[in-house]
PDB file of C-alpha atoms and ligand atoms in Angstrom:
ATOM      1  CA  MET A  23      90.810  82.499  42.792  1.00 92.00           C
ATOM      2  CA  SER A  24      91.825  81.978  39.197  1.00 96.00           C
ATOM      3  CA  ILE A  25      93.145  78.788  37.613  1.00 98.00           C
ATOM      4  CA  GLY A  26      95.151  79.008  34.392  1.00 98.00           C
ATOM      5  CA  LEU A  27      94.918  75.964  32.141  1.00 98.00           C
ATOM      6  CA  PHE A  28      96.545  75.267  28.830  1.00 98.00           C
ATOM      7  CA  ASP A  29      96.787  72.674  26.111  1.00 98.00           C
ATOM      8  CA  SER A  30      97.872  72.489  22.480  1.00 98.00           C
ATOM      9  CA  GLY A  31      94.217  72.925  21.603  1.00 98.00           C
ATOM     10  CA  LEU A  32      90.780  71.856  22.721  1.00 98.00           C
ATOM     11  CA  GLY A  33      91.805  68.724  24.622  1.00 98.00           C
ATOM     12  CA  GLY A  34      92.320  70.461  27.938  1.00 98.00           C
ATOM     13  CA  LEU A  35      88.632  71.338  27.926  1.00 98.00           C
ATOM     14  CA  SER A  36      88.117  67.738  29.081  1.00 98.00           C
ATOM     15  CA  VAL A  37      89.888  68.803  32.298  1.00 98.00           C
ATOM     16  CA  ALA A  38      88.435  72.323  32.493  1.00 98.00           C
ATOM     17  CA  ARG A  39      84.873  70.963  32.368  1.00 97.00           C
ATOM     18  CA  GLU A  40      85.607  68.692  35.354  1.00 98.00           C
ATOM     19  CA  ILE A  41      87.014  71.635  37.322  1.00 97.00           C
ATOM     20  CA  ARG A  42      83.924  73.665  36.511  1.00 97.00           C
ATOM     21  CA  ARG A  43      81.691  70.722  37.488  1.00 97.00           C
ATOM     22  CA  ILE A  44      83.312  70.533  40.939  1.00 96.00           C
ATOM     23  CA  ASP A  45      83.617  74.259  41.591  1.00 96.00           C
ATOM     24  CA  PRO A  46      81.231  76.727  39.962  1.00 96.00           C
ATOM     25  CA  THR A  47      82.934  79.742  41.581  1.00 96.00           C
ATOM     26  CA  VAL A  48      86.553  79.426  40.514  1.00 96.00           C
ATOM     27  CA  ASP A  49      87.653  81.644  37.617  1.00 97.00           C
ATOM     28  CA  ILE A  50      89.129  79.718  34.703  1.00 98.00           C
ATOM     29  CA  HIS A  51      91.520  81.113  32.104  1.00 98.00           C
ATOM     30  CA  TYR A  52      92.018  78.571  29.333  1.00 98.00           C
ATOM     31  CA  LEU A  53      94.597  78.926  26.595  1.00 98.00           C
ATOM     32  CA  ALA A  54      94.477  76.706  23.518  1.00 98.00           C
ATOM     33  CA  ASP A  55      97.759  76.893  21.601  1.00 98.00           C
ATOM     34  CA  ARG A  56      96.083  75.883  18.368  1.00 97.00           C
ATOM     35  CA  SER A  57      98.512  77.716  16.089  1.00 97.00           C
ATOM     36  CA  ARG A  58     101.232  75.309  17.227  1.00 97.00           C
ATOM     37  CA  ALA A  59      99.131  72.151  17.645  1.00 96.00           C
ATOM     38  CA  THR A  60      99.716  69.344  17.561  1.00 96.00           C
ATOM     39  CA  TYR A  61     102.360  68.945  20.264  1.00 97.00           C
ATOM     40  CA  GLY A  62     102.559  65.151  20.037  1.00 96.00           C
ATOM     41  CA  PRO A  63     104.985  64.905  17.119  1.00 96.00           C
ATOM     42  CA  ARG A  64     107.210  67.790  18.333  1.00 97.00           C
ATOM     43  CA  PRO A  65     110.492  67.381  20.206  1.00 96.00           C
ATOM     44  CA  LEU A  66     110.102  67.798  23.947  1.00 96.00           C
ATOM     45  CA  HIS A  67     112.407  70.838  24.138  1.00 97.00           C
ATOM     46  CA  GLU A  68     110.104  72.698  21.762  1.00 98.00           C
ATOM     47  CA  VAL A  69     106.984  71.823  23.775  1.00 98.00           C
ATOM     48  CA  ARG A  70     108.866  72.904  26.915  1.00 98.00           C
ATOM     49  CA  SER A  71     109.531  76.361  25.501  1.00 98.00           C
ATOM     50  CA  PHE A  72     105.866  76.756  24.460  1.00 98.00           C
ATOM     51  CA  ALA A  73     104.799  75.746  27.978  1.00 98.00           C
ATOM     52  CA  GLN A  74     107.151  78.279  29.541  1.00 98.00           C
ATOM     53  CA  GLU A  75     105.842  81.047  27.321  1.00 98.00           C
ATOM     54  CA  ILE A  76     102.178  80.218  27.941  1.00 98.00           C
ATOM     55  CA  THR A  77     102.671  79.873  31.691  1.00 98.00           C
ATOM     56  CA  GLY A  78     104.326  83.297  31.795  1.00 98.00           C
ATOM     57  CA  HIS A  79     101.314  84.717  29.972  1.00 98.00           C
ATOM     58  CA  LEU A  80      98.719  83.060  32.234  1.00 98.00           C
ATOM     59  CA  LEU A  81     100.515  84.193  35.389  1.00 98.00           C
ATOM     60  CA  ALA A  82     100.907  87.732  34.062  1.00 98.00           C
ATOM     61  CA  SER A  83      97.147  87.694  33.386  1.00 98.00           C
ATOM     62  CA  GLY A  84      96.411  86.884  37.031  1.00 97.00           C
ATOM     63  CA  ALA A  85      96.338  83.087  37.355  1.00 98.00           C
ATOM     64  CA  ASP A  86      97.017  81.934  40.937  1.00 97.00           C
ATOM     65  CA  MET A  87      97.917  78.405  39.882  1.00 98.00           C
ATOM     66  CA  ILE A  88      98.435  76.456  36.671  1.00 98.00           C
ATOM     67  CA  VAL A  89      96.935  73.209  35.448  1.00 98.00           C
ATOM     68  CA  ILE A  90      98.874  71.762  32.524  1.00 98.00           C
ATOM     69  CA  ALA A  91      95.871  70.169  30.860  1.00 98.00           C
ATOM     70  CA  CYS A  92      98.070  68.345  28.386  1.00 98.00           C
ATOM     71  CA  ASN A  93     100.031  65.141  28.851  1.00 98.00           C
ATOM     72  CA  ALA A  94     102.701  66.117  26.319  1.00 98.00           C
ATOM     73  CA  ALA A  95     103.359  69.512  27.932  1.00 98.00           C
ATOM     74  CA  SER A  96     103.353  67.966  31.428  1.00 98.00           C
ATOM     75  CA  THR A  97     105.942  65.421  30.320  1.00 97.00           C
ATOM     76  CA  ALA A  98     108.051  68.079  28.649  1.00 97.00           C
ATOM     77  CA  ALA A  99     107.784  70.932  31.114  1.00 97.00           C
ATOM     78  CA  LEU A 100     106.269  70.223  34.539  1.00 97.00           C
ATOM     79  CA  HIS A 101     109.615  69.768  36.232  1.00 96.00           C
ATOM     80  CA  ASP A 102     111.114  72.866  34.594  1.00 97.00           C
ATOM     81  CA  LEU A 103     108.102  75.061  35.316  1.00 98.00           C
ATOM     82  CA  ARG A 104     108.217  74.136  38.989  1.00 98.00           C
ATOM     83  CA  SER A 105     111.798  75.295  39.187  1.00 98.00           C
ATOM     84  CA  THR A 106     111.152  78.477  37.184  1.00 98.00           C
ATOM     85  CA  TYR A 107     108.180  79.377  39.419  1.00 98.00           C
ATOM     86  CA  PRO A 108     108.829  77.801  42.826  1.00 98.00           C
ATOM     87  CA  ASP A 109     105.969  79.726  44.476  1.00 97.00           C
ATOM     88  CA  VAL A 110     103.290  78.779  41.956  1.00 98.00           C
ATOM     89  CA  PRO A 111     101.293  75.555  42.418  1.00 98.00           C
ATOM     90  CA  PHE A 112     101.280  73.389  39.270  1.00 98.00           C
ATOM     91  CA  VAL A 113      99.117  70.376  38.539  1.00 98.00           C
ATOM     92  CA  GLY A 114     100.115  68.207  35.591  1.00 97.00           C
ATOM     93  CA  MET A 115      98.830  65.111  33.822  1.00 97.00           C
ATOM     94  CA  GLU A 116     100.417  61.695  33.793  1.00 93.00           C
ATOM     95  CA  PRO A 117      99.159  58.568  32.087  1.00 93.00           C
ATOM     96  CA  ALA A 118      96.722  56.832  34.469  1.00 96.00           C
ATOM     97  CA  ILE A 119      98.613  53.552  34.344  1.00 97.00           C
ATOM     98  CA  LYS A 120      98.382  53.011  38.107  1.00 96.00           C
ATOM     99  CA  PRO A 121      94.563  52.714  38.318  1.00 96.00           C
ATOM    100  CA  ALA A 122      94.543  50.742  35.068  1.00 97.00           C
ATOM    101  CA  ALA A 123      97.102  48.251  36.400  1.00 97.00           C
ATOM    102  CA  LEU A 124      95.003  47.775  39.535  1.00 95.00           C
ATOM    103  CA  HIS A 125      91.840  47.287  37.518  1.00 96.00           C
ATOM    104  CA  THR A 126      92.864  44.923  34.699  1.00 97.00           C
ATOM    105  CA  SER A 127      91.793  41.308  34.936  1.00 97.00           C
ATOM    106  CA  THR A 128      93.520  40.104  31.754  1.00 98.00           C
ATOM    107  CA  GLY A 129      96.834  41.552  32.969  1.00 98.00           C
ATOM    108  CA  THR A 130      97.151  43.694  29.843  1.00 98.00           C
ATOM    109  CA  VAL A 131      96.640  47.439  29.829  1.00 98.00           C
ATOM    110  CA  GLY A 132      96.506  49.541  26.669  1.00 98.00           C
ATOM    111  CA  VAL A 133      97.738  53.123  26.692  1.00 98.00           C
ATOM    112  CA  LEU A 134      96.464  55.489  24.022  1.00 98.00           C
ATOM    113  CA  THR A 135      98.807  58.438  23.728  1.00 98.00           C
ATOM    114  CA  THR A 136     101.006  60.691  21.591  1.00 97.00           C
ATOM    115  CA  ALA A 137     104.654  60.330  20.614  1.00 97.00           C
ATOM    116  CA  ALA A 138     105.794  63.189  22.886  1.00 96.00           C
ATOM    117  CA  THR A 139     104.228  61.629  25.982  1.00 97.00           C
ATOM    118  CA  PHE A 140     105.491  58.154  25.131  1.00 97.00           C
ATOM    119  CA  GLN A 141     109.070  59.444  24.627  1.00 93.00           C
ATOM    120  CA  GLY A 142     109.225  61.281  27.946  1.00 91.00           C
ATOM    121  CA  GLU A 143     110.937  59.945  31.055  1.00 91.00           C
ATOM    122  CA  LEU A 144     107.665  60.293  32.960  1.00 93.00           C
ATOM    123  CA  PHE A 145     106.021  57.522  30.918  1.00 95.00           C
ATOM    124  CA  ALA A 146     108.798  55.014  31.590  1.00 94.00           C
ATOM    125  CA  SER A 147     108.847  55.955  35.250  1.00 95.00           C
ATOM    126  CA  VAL A 148     105.081  55.512  35.683  1.00 95.00           C
ATOM    127  CA  VAL A 149     105.271  52.104  33.972  1.00 95.00           C
ATOM    128  CA  SER A 150     108.149  50.937  36.139  1.00 94.00           C
ATOM    129  CA  ARG A 151     106.612  52.238  39.376  1.00 94.00           C
ATOM    130  CA  PHE A 152     103.035  51.125  38.923  1.00 94.00           C
ATOM    131  CA  ALA A 153     102.781  48.384  36.325  1.00 94.00           C
ATOM    132  CA  SER A 154     105.005  45.592  37.565  1.00 92.00           C
ATOM    133  CA  GLY A 155     103.488  42.262  36.634  1.00 92.00           C
ATOM    134  CA  VAL A 156     101.198  43.912  34.100  1.00 97.00           C
ATOM    135  CA  LYS A 157     101.761  44.048  30.357  1.00 97.00           C
ATOM    136  CA  VAL A 158     101.549  47.626  29.053  1.00 97.00           C
ATOM    137  CA  GLU A 159     100.880  47.990  25.328  1.00 97.00           C
ATOM    138  CA  THR A 160     101.026  51.475  23.851  1.00 98.00           C
ATOM    139  CA  ALA A 161      99.409  52.968  20.762  1.00 98.00           C
ATOM    140  CA  ILE A 162     100.604  56.294  19.355  1.00 98.00           C
ATOM    141  CA  CYS A 163      97.260  57.487  18.055  1.00 98.00           C
ATOM    142  CA  GLU A 164      98.174  59.478  14.981  1.00 97.00           C
ATOM    143  CA  GLY A 165      95.294  61.549  13.680  1.00 98.00           C
ATOM    144  CA  TRP A 166      93.182  61.613  16.851  1.00 98.00           C
ATOM    145  CA  VAL A 167      94.099  65.136  18.004  1.00 98.00           C
ATOM    146  CA  GLU A 168      93.337  66.402  14.506  1.00 97.00           C
ATOM    147  CA  LEU A 169      89.887  64.745  14.617  1.00 98.00           C
ATOM    148  CA  VAL A 170      89.038  66.484  17.891  1.00 98.00           C
ATOM    149  CA  GLU A 171      90.407  69.844  16.735  1.00 97.00           C
ATOM    150  CA  ALA A 172      88.198  69.549  13.651  1.00 97.00           C
ATOM    151  CA  GLY A 173      85.178  68.615  15.772  1.00 97.00           C
ATOM    152  CA  GLU A 174      84.987  65.306  13.915  1.00 98.00           C
ATOM    153  CA  ILE A 175      84.174  63.087  16.869  1.00 97.00           C
ATOM    154  CA  ASP A 176      81.798  60.719  15.133  1.00 97.00           C
ATOM    155  CA  GLY A 177      81.081  59.292  11.694  1.00 97.00           C
ATOM    156  CA  PRO A 178      82.639  56.476   9.691  1.00 97.00           C
ATOM    157  CA  ARG A 179      85.984  58.194   8.964  1.00 98.00           C
ATOM    158  CA  ALA A 180      86.595  59.029  12.636  1.00 98.00           C
ATOM    159  CA  GLU A 181      85.568  55.515  13.630  1.00 98.00           C
ATOM    160  CA  GLU A 182      88.035  54.011  11.176  1.00 98.00           C
ATOM    161  CA  ILE A 183      90.897  56.196  12.515  1.00 98.00           C
ATOM    162  CA  VAL A 184      89.996  55.289  16.101  1.00 98.00           C
ATOM    163  CA  ALA A 185      89.673  51.566  15.301  1.00 98.00           C
ATOM    164  CA  ARG A 186      93.126  51.529  13.680  1.00 98.00           C
ATOM    165  CA  HIS A 187      94.746  52.195  17.056  1.00 98.00           C
ATOM    166  CA  VAL A 188      92.280  50.567  19.453  1.00 98.00           C
ATOM    167  CA  LEU A 189      91.793  47.157  17.822  1.00 98.00           C
ATOM    168  CA  PRO A 190      95.440  46.017  18.006  1.00 98.00           C
ATOM    169  CA  LEU A 191      95.304  46.675  21.765  1.00 98.00           C
ATOM    170  CA  THR A 192      92.009  44.929  22.463  1.00 98.00           C
ATOM    171  CA  GLU A 193      92.859  42.054  20.115  1.00 97.00           C
ATOM    172  CA  GLY A 194      96.133  41.749  22.040  1.00 97.00           C
ATOM    173  CA  GLY A 195      94.156  41.197  25.261  1.00 97.00           C
ATOM    174  CA  ALA A 196      93.908  44.694  26.770  1.00 98.00           C
ATOM    175  CA  ASP A 197      90.749  44.992  28.873  1.00 98.00           C
ATOM    176  CA  THR A 198      91.591  48.466  30.213  1.00 98.00           C
ATOM    177  CA  LEU A 199      92.451  51.460  28.042  1.00 98.00           C
ATOM    178  CA  VAL A 200      94.151  54.561  29.430  1.00 98.00           C
ATOM    179  CA  LEU A 201      93.474  57.902  27.759  1.00 98.00           C
ATOM    180  CA  GLY A 202      96.991  59.373  27.675  1.00 98.00           C
ATOM    181  CA  CYS A 203      96.072  62.618  25.952  1.00 98.00           C
ATOM    182  CA  THR A 204      93.466  65.134  27.059  1.00 98.00           C
ATOM    183  CA  HIS A 205      91.915  65.259  23.595  1.00 98.00           C
ATOM    184  CA  TYR A 206      90.906  61.607  23.768  1.00 98.00           C
ATOM    185  CA  PRO A 207      87.958  61.815  26.224  1.00 98.00           C
ATOM    186  CA  PHE A 208      86.059  63.483  23.372  1.00 98.00           C
ATOM    187  CA  LEU A 209      86.581  60.291  21.366  1.00 98.00           C
ATOM    188  CA  ALA A 210      85.505  58.028  24.257  1.00 98.00           C
ATOM    189  CA  PRO A 211      82.106  57.143  22.710  1.00 97.00           C
ATOM    190  CA  LEU A 212      83.888  55.971  19.536  1.00 98.00           C
ATOM    191  CA  ILE A 213      86.567  54.133  21.517  1.00 98.00           C
ATOM    192  CA  ARG A 214      83.788  52.393  23.426  1.00 98.00           C
ATOM    193  CA  ALA A 215      81.920  51.524  20.213  1.00 97.00           C
ATOM    194  CA  VAL A 216      85.065  49.984  18.730  1.00 97.00           C
ATOM    195  CA  ALA A 217      86.418  48.290  21.872  1.00 98.00           C
ATOM    196  CA  GLY A 218      83.129  46.910  23.171  1.00 96.00           C
ATOM    197  CA  SER A 219      81.286  47.504  26.402  1.00 94.00           C
ATOM    198  CA  GLU A 220      83.369  45.088  28.481  1.00 95.00           C
ATOM    199  CA  VAL A 221      86.543  47.195  28.066  1.00 98.00           C
ATOM    200  CA  SER A 222      87.195  49.875  30.721  1.00 98.00           C
ATOM    201  CA  ILE A 223      88.336  53.340  29.714  1.00 98.00           C
ATOM    202  CA  VAL A 224      90.387  55.310  32.232  1.00 98.00           C
ATOM    203  CA  ASP A 225      90.328  59.106  31.935  1.00 97.00           C
ATOM    204  CA  PRO A 226      92.594  60.872  34.463  1.00 97.00           C
ATOM    205  CA  GLY A 227      90.745  64.191  33.933  1.00 97.00           C
ATOM    206  CA  PRO A 228      88.353  63.967  36.898  1.00 97.00           C
ATOM    207  CA  ALA A 229      91.149  63.018  39.333  1.00 97.00           C
ATOM    208  CA  VAL A 230      93.343  65.852  38.062  1.00 98.00           C
ATOM    209  CA  ALA A 231      90.446  68.290  38.452  1.00 98.00           C
ATOM    210  CA  ARG A 232      89.836  67.132  42.045  1.00 98.00           C
ATOM    211  CA  GLN A 233      93.534  67.577  42.814  1.00 98.00           C
ATOM    212  CA  ALA A 234      93.490  71.080  41.291  1.00 98.00           C
ATOM    213  CA  ILE A 235      90.484  72.085  43.396  1.00 97.00           C
ATOM    214  CA  ARG A 236      92.072  70.671  46.558  1.00 97.00           C
ATOM    215  CA  ILE A 237      95.187  72.754  45.926  1.00 97.00           C
ATOM    216  CA  ALA A 238      93.132  75.822  45.031  1.00 96.00           C
ATOM    217  CA  ALA A 239      91.168  75.513  48.288  1.00 94.00           C
ATOM    218  CA  GLY A 240      94.427  75.265  50.237  1.00 95.00           C
ATOM    219  CA  LEU A 241      95.631  78.607  48.871  1.00 94.00           C
ATOM    220  CA  GLY A 242      93.039  80.349  51.029  1.00 90.00           C
ATOM    221  CA  LEU A 243      92.189  82.963  48.388  1.00 91.00           C
ATOM    222  CA  SER A 244      88.774  84.510  48.018  1.00 90.00           C
ATOM    223  CA  PRO A 245      86.472  82.632  45.622  1.00 89.00           C
ATOM    224  CA  GLY A 246      86.236  83.751  42.013  1.00 92.00           C
ATOM    225  CA  LEU A 247      83.147  84.801  40.084  1.00 95.00           C
ATOM    226  CA  GLY A 248      82.828  81.579  38.146  1.00 96.00           C
ATOM    227  CA  SER A 249      84.030  83.275  34.978  1.00 97.00           C
ATOM    228  CA  THR A 250      85.629  81.378  32.106  1.00 97.00           C
ATOM    229  CA  ARG A 251      87.970  83.109  29.709  1.00 98.00           C
ATOM    230  CA  PHE A 252      89.146  81.349  26.567  1.00 98.00           C
ATOM    231  CA  GLU A 253      92.132  82.351  24.491  1.00 98.00           C
ATOM    232  CA  VAL A 254      93.332  80.765  21.301  1.00 98.00           C
ATOM    233  CA  THR A 255      96.680  81.347  19.623  1.00 97.00           C
TER     234      THR A 255
HETATM  235  N1  LIG B   3      96.073  67.212  24.539  1.00 88.35           N
HETATM  236  C1  LIG B   3      97.464  67.001  24.529  1.00 88.35           C
HETATM  237  C2  LIG B   3      97.952  65.918  25.411  1.00 88.35           C
HETATM  238  O1  LIG B   3      97.294  65.648  26.364  1.00 88.35           O
HETATM  239  C3  LIG B   3      98.249  67.385  23.332  1.00 88.35           C
HETATM  240  C4  LIG B   3      98.182  66.480  22.190  1.00 88.35           C
HETATM  241  C5  LIG B   3      98.864  67.021  20.975  1.00 88.35           C
HETATM  242  O2  LIG B   3      98.802  68.218  20.717  1.00 88.35           O
HETATM  243  O3  LIG B   3      99.450  66.193  20.271  1.00 88.35           O
HETATM  244  O4  LIG B   3      98.984  65.344  25.220  1.00 88.35           O
END
């Protein structure tokens, strides 16, 4: 059993690590499309063609299912990929606005995300389906993916870049922050330091990993060897 995962870079590792935590036997093939990162500022049609190309590669390399460990690529391509490969199970990311809307006590939820994810139809549809009666404030967190790609996940400069996007949300009353990009869990300690301990941070990674493992188990394939293969463009 082999699961193919991809992201524009290192962010999807926040999902891969959860999959590995749940299932030590599954084989993981992770592709980081770092030569074309970041996806956030790109038009959706471009991200869609990258996702198609990468999926073709992961399947040709033996993946039995695909986890799109990237919100931007899920927004741009999940629908299309399912029609291109009707027999392949796909698991994608969507902003975790539903649990956040259920959890907030101030009635204001903050979503931290990228331009590509915010632009997509999926974002608007999740807000209209799950956030009625709740105020949803969004921050397009320019510079965050670059921090994670550079491994700069602490220090005064990173804290300043994180604060720039978090403070307007918390000062506007958000008590629950949704991580709408798979790179952001690596910045969670800084987000927490800036936002304060009373603010909740919602990372959809663990739920997506559980869903992936449920689907993998349902395929009835023999277990993998617990190998992890990383590729970087
Ligand atoms: N980690 C990605 C996401 O979840 C991609 C971010 C980017 O490359 O801008 O959206």
